mmCIF file of C-alpha atoms in Angstrom:
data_model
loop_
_atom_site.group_PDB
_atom_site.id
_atom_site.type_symbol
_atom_site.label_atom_id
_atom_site.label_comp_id
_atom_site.label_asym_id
_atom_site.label_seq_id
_atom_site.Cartn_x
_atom_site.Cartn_y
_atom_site.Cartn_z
ATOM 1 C CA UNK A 2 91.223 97.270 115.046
ATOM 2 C CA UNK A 3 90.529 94.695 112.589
ATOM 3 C CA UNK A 4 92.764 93.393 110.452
ATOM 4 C CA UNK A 5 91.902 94.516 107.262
ATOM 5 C CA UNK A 6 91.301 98.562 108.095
ATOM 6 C CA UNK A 7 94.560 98.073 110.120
ATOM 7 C CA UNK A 8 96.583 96.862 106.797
ATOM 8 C CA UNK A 9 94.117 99.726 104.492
ATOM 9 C CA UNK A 10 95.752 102.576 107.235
ATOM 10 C CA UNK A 11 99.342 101.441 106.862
ATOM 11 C CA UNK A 12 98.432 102.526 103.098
ATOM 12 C CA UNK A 13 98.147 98.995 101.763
ATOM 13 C CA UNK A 14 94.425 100.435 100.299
ATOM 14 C CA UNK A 15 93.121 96.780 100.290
ATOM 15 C CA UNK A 16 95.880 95.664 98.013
ATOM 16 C CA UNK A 17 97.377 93.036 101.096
ATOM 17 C CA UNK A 18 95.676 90.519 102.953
ATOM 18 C CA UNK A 19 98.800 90.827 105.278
ATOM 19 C CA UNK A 20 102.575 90.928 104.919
ATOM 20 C CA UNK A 21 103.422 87.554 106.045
ATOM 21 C CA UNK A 22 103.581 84.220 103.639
ATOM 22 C CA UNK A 23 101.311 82.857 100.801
ATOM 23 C CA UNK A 24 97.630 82.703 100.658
ATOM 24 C CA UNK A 25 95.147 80.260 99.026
ATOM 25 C CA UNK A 26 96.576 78.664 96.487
ATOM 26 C CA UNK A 27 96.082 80.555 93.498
ATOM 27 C CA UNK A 28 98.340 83.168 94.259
ATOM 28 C CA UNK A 29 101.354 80.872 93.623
ATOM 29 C CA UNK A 30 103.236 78.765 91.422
ATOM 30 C CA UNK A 31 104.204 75.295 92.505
ATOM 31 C CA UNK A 32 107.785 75.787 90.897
ATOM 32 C CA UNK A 33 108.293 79.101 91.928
ATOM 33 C CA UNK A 34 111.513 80.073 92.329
ATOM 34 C CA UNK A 35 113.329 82.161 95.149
ATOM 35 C CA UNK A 36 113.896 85.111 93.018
ATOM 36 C CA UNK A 37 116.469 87.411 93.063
ATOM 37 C CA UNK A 38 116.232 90.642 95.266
ATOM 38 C CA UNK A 39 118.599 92.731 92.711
ATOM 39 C CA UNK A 40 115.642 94.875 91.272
ATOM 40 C CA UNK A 41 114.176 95.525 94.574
ATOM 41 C CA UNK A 42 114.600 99.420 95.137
ATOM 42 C CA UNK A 43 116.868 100.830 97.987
ATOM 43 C CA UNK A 44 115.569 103.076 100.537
ATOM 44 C CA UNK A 45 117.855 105.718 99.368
ATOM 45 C CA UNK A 46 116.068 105.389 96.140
ATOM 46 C CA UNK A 47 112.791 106.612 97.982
ATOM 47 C CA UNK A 48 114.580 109.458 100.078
ATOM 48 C CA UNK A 49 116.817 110.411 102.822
ATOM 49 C CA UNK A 50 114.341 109.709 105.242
ATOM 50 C CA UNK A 51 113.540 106.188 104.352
ATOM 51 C CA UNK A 52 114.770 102.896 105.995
ATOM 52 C CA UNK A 53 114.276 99.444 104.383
ATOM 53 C CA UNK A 54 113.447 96.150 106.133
ATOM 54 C CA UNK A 55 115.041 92.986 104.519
ATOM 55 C CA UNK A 56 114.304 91.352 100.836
ATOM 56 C CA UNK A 57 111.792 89.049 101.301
ATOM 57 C CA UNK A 58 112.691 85.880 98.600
ATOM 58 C CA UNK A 59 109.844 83.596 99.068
ATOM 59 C CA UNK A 60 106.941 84.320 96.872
ATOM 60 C CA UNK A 61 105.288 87.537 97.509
ATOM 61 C CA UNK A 62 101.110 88.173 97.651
ATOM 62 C CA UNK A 63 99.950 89.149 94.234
ATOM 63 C CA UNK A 64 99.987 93.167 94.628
ATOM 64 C CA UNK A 65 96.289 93.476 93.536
ATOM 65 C CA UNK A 66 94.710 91.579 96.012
ATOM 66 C CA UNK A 67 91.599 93.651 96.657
ATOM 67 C CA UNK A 68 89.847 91.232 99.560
ATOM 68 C CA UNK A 69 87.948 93.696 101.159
ATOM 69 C CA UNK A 70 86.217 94.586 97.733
ATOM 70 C CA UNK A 71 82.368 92.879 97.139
ATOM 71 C CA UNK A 72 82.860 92.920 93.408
ATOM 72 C CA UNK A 73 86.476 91.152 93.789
ATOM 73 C CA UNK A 74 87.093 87.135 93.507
ATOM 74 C CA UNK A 75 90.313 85.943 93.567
ATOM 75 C CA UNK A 76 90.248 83.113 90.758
ATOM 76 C CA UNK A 77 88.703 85.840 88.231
ATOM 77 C CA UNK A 78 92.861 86.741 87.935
ATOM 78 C CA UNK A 79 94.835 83.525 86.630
ATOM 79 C CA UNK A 80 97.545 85.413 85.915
ATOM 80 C CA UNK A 81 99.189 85.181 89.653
ATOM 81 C CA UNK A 82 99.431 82.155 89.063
ATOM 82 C CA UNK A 83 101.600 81.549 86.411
ATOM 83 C CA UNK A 84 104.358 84.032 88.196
ATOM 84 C CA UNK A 85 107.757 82.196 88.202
ATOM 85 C CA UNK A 86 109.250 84.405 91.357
ATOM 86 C CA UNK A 87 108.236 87.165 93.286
ATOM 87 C CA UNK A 88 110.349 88.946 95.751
ATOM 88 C CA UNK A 89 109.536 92.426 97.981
ATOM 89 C CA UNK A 90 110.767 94.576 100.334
ATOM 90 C CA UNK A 91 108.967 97.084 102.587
ATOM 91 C CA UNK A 92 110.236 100.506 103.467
ATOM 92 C CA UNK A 93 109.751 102.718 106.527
ATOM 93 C CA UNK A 94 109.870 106.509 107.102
ATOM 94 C CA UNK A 95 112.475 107.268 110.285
ATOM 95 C CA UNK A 96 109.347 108.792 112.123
ATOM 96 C CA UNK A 97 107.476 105.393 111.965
ATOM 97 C CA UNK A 98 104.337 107.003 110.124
ATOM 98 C CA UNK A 99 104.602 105.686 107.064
ATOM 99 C CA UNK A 100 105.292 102.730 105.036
ATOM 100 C CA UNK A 101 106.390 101.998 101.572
ATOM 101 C CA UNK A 102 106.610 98.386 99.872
ATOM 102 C CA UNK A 103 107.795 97.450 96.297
ATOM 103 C CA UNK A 104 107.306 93.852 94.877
ATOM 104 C CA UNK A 105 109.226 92.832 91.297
ATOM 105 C CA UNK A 106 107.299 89.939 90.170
ATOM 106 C CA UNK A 107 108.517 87.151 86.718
ATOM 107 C CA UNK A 108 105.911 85.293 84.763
ATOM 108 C CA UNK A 109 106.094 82.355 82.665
ATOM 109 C CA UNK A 110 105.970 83.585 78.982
ATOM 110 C CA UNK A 111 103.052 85.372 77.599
ATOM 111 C CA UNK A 112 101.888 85.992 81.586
ATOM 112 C CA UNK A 113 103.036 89.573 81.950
ATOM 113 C CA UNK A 114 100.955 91.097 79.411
ATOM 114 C CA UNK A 115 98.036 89.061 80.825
ATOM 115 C CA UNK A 116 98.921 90.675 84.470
ATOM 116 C CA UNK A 117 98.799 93.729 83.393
ATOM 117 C CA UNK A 118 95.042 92.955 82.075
ATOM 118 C CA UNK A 119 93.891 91.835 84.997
ATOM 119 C CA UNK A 120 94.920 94.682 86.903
ATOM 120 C CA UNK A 121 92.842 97.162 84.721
ATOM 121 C CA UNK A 122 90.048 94.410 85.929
ATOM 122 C CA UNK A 123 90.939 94.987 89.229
ATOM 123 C CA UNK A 124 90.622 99.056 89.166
ATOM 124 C CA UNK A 125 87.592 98.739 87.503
ATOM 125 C CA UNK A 126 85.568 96.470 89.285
ATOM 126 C CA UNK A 127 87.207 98.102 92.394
ATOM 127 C CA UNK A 128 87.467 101.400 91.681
ATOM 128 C CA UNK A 129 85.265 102.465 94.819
ATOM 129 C CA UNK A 130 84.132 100.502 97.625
ATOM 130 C CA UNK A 131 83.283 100.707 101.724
ATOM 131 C CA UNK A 132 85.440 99.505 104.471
ATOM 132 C CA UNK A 133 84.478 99.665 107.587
ATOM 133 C CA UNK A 134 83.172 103.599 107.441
ATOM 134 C CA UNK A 135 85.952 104.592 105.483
ATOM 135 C CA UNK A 136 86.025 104.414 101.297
ATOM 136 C CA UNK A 137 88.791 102.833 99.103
ATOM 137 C CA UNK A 138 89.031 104.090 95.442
ATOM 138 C CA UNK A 139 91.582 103.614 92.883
ATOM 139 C CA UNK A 140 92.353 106.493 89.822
ATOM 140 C CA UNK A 141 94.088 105.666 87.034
ATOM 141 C CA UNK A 142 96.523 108.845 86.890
ATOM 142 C CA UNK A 143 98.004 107.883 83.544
ATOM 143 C CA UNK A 144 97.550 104.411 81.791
ATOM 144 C CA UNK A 145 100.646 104.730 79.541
ATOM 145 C CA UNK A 146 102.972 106.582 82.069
ATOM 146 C CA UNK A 147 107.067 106.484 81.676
ATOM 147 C CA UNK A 148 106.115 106.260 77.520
ATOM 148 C CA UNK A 149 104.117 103.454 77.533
ATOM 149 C CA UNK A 150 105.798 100.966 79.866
ATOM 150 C CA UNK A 151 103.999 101.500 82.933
ATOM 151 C CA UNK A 152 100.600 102.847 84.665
ATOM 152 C CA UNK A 153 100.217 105.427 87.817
ATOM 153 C CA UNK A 154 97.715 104.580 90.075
ATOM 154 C CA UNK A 155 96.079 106.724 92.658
ATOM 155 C CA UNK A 156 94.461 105.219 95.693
ATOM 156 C CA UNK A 157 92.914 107.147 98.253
ATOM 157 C CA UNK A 158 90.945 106.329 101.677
ATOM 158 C CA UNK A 159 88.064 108.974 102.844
ATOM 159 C CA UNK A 160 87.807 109.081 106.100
ATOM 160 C CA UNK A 161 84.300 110.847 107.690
ATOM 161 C CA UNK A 162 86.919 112.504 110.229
ATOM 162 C CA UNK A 163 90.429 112.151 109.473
ATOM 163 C CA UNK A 164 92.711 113.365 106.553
ATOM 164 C CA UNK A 165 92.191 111.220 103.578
ATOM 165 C CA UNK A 166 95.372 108.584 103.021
ATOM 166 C CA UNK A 167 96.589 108.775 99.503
ATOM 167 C CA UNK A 168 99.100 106.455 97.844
ATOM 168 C CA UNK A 169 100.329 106.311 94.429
ATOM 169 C CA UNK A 170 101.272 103.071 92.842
ATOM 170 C CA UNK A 171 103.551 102.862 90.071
ATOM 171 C CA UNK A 172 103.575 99.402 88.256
ATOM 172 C CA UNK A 173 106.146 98.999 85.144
ATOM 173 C CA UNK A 174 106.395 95.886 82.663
ATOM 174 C CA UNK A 175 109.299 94.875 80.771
ATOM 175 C CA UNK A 176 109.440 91.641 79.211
ATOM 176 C CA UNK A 177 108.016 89.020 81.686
ATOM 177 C CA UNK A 178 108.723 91.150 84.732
ATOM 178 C CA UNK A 179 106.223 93.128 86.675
ATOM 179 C CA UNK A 180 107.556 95.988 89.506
ATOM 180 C CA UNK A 181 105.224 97.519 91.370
ATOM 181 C CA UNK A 182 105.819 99.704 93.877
ATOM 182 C CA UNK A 183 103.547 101.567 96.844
ATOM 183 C CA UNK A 184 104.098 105.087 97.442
ATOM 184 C CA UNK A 185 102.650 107.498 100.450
ATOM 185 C CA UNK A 186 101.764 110.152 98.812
ATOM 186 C CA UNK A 187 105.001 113.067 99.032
ATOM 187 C CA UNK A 188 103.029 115.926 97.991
ATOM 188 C CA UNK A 189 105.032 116.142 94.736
ATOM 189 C CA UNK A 190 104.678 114.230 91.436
ATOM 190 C CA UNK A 191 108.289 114.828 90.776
ATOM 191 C CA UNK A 192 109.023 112.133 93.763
ATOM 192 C CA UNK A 193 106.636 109.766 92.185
ATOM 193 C CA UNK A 194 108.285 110.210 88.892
ATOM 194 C CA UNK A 195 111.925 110.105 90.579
ATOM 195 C CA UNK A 196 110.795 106.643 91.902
ATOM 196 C CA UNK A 197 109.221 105.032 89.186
ATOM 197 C CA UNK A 198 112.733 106.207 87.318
ATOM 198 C CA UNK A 199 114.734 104.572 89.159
ATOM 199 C CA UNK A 200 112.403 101.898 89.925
ATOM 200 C CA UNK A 201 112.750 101.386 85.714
ATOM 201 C CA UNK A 202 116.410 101.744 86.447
ATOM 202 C CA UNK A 203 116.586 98.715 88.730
ATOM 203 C CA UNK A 204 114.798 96.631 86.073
ATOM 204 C CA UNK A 205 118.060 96.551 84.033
#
């Protein structure tokens, strides 16, 4: 299966190249730092059932990458790379079918805000687009969820003859910090809201 559908069924919805290391060389910051894994949700913060690899320190992929999208070019989004540190973890159900990841990104000054711009780029140049037979679209759920601080994203992947894979993303600001994190889809928005709570929580 090729690499990119692969990473779209493990309900990355063309947001990840891959999960390993940094890409070209606007997604980072020369003097990045490590980062510190503190924010990074727990799996117990996603449910019972939930089991959490390692934090990874070294500079994350920008959460937004959208590589599989025609409308999408990379250097159109300066704001990843003015990030000072970026760290992630990703999250497993017991069972193996799903996966969950959450990334807590800092800017330099002024670069949050500027983030959070070019993601509404993002969803709207990519809001719907082909992959390999199957179609990726984003919905903004709410564009000033948890009172303003944050935005709920929907992405979904039709399938001609599967179930359609839905995730919810949750991405909160506060001050130069960015969290984002990638939900499968529980069947209940009081999970997503119990996440992005505590995900707020974490932030400090």
């Amino acid at each position: 299966m090729p690499a990119v559908l692969s990473a779209l069924l493990v309900m990355a919805a063309g947001c990840h190249r891959g999960e390993s290391g940094v890409g070209p060389g606007e997604r980072h910051t020369a003097n990045a730092e490590r980062g510190d894994p503190s924010p990074l949700l727990g799996a117990g913060d996603l449910g019972g059932d939930w089991q959490e690899d390692d934090a990874r320190t070294g500079l994350a992929s920008w959460p937004w990458e959208q590589d599989s999208c025609p409308n999408y070019k990379s250097s159109d989004y300066p704001a990843k790379s003015h990030r000072r540190a970026a760290v992630e973890r990703y999250y497993r159900l017991s069972d193996g079918s799903s996966r969950a990841h959450h990334v807590v990104e800092t800017y330099e000054s002024g670069w949050a805000e500027r983030n959070v711009d070019d993601v509404r780029r993002v969803l709207l140049r990519c809001a719907s687009y082909p992959v390999l037979g199957s179609q990726v679209s984003f919905d903004v759920v709410d564009p000033h969820y948890l009172e303003g601080t944050g935005m709920l994203i929907r992405g979904r992947i039709a399938h001609a003859d599967t179930p359609n894979t839905v995730t919810y993303f949750v991405m909160v600001k506060r001050g130069e910090t960015v969290s984002t994190v990638r939900l499968p889809d529980p069947g209940s928005q009081a999970v997503v809201d119990s996440v992005a709570a505590r995900a707020v929580a974490r932030l400090g």
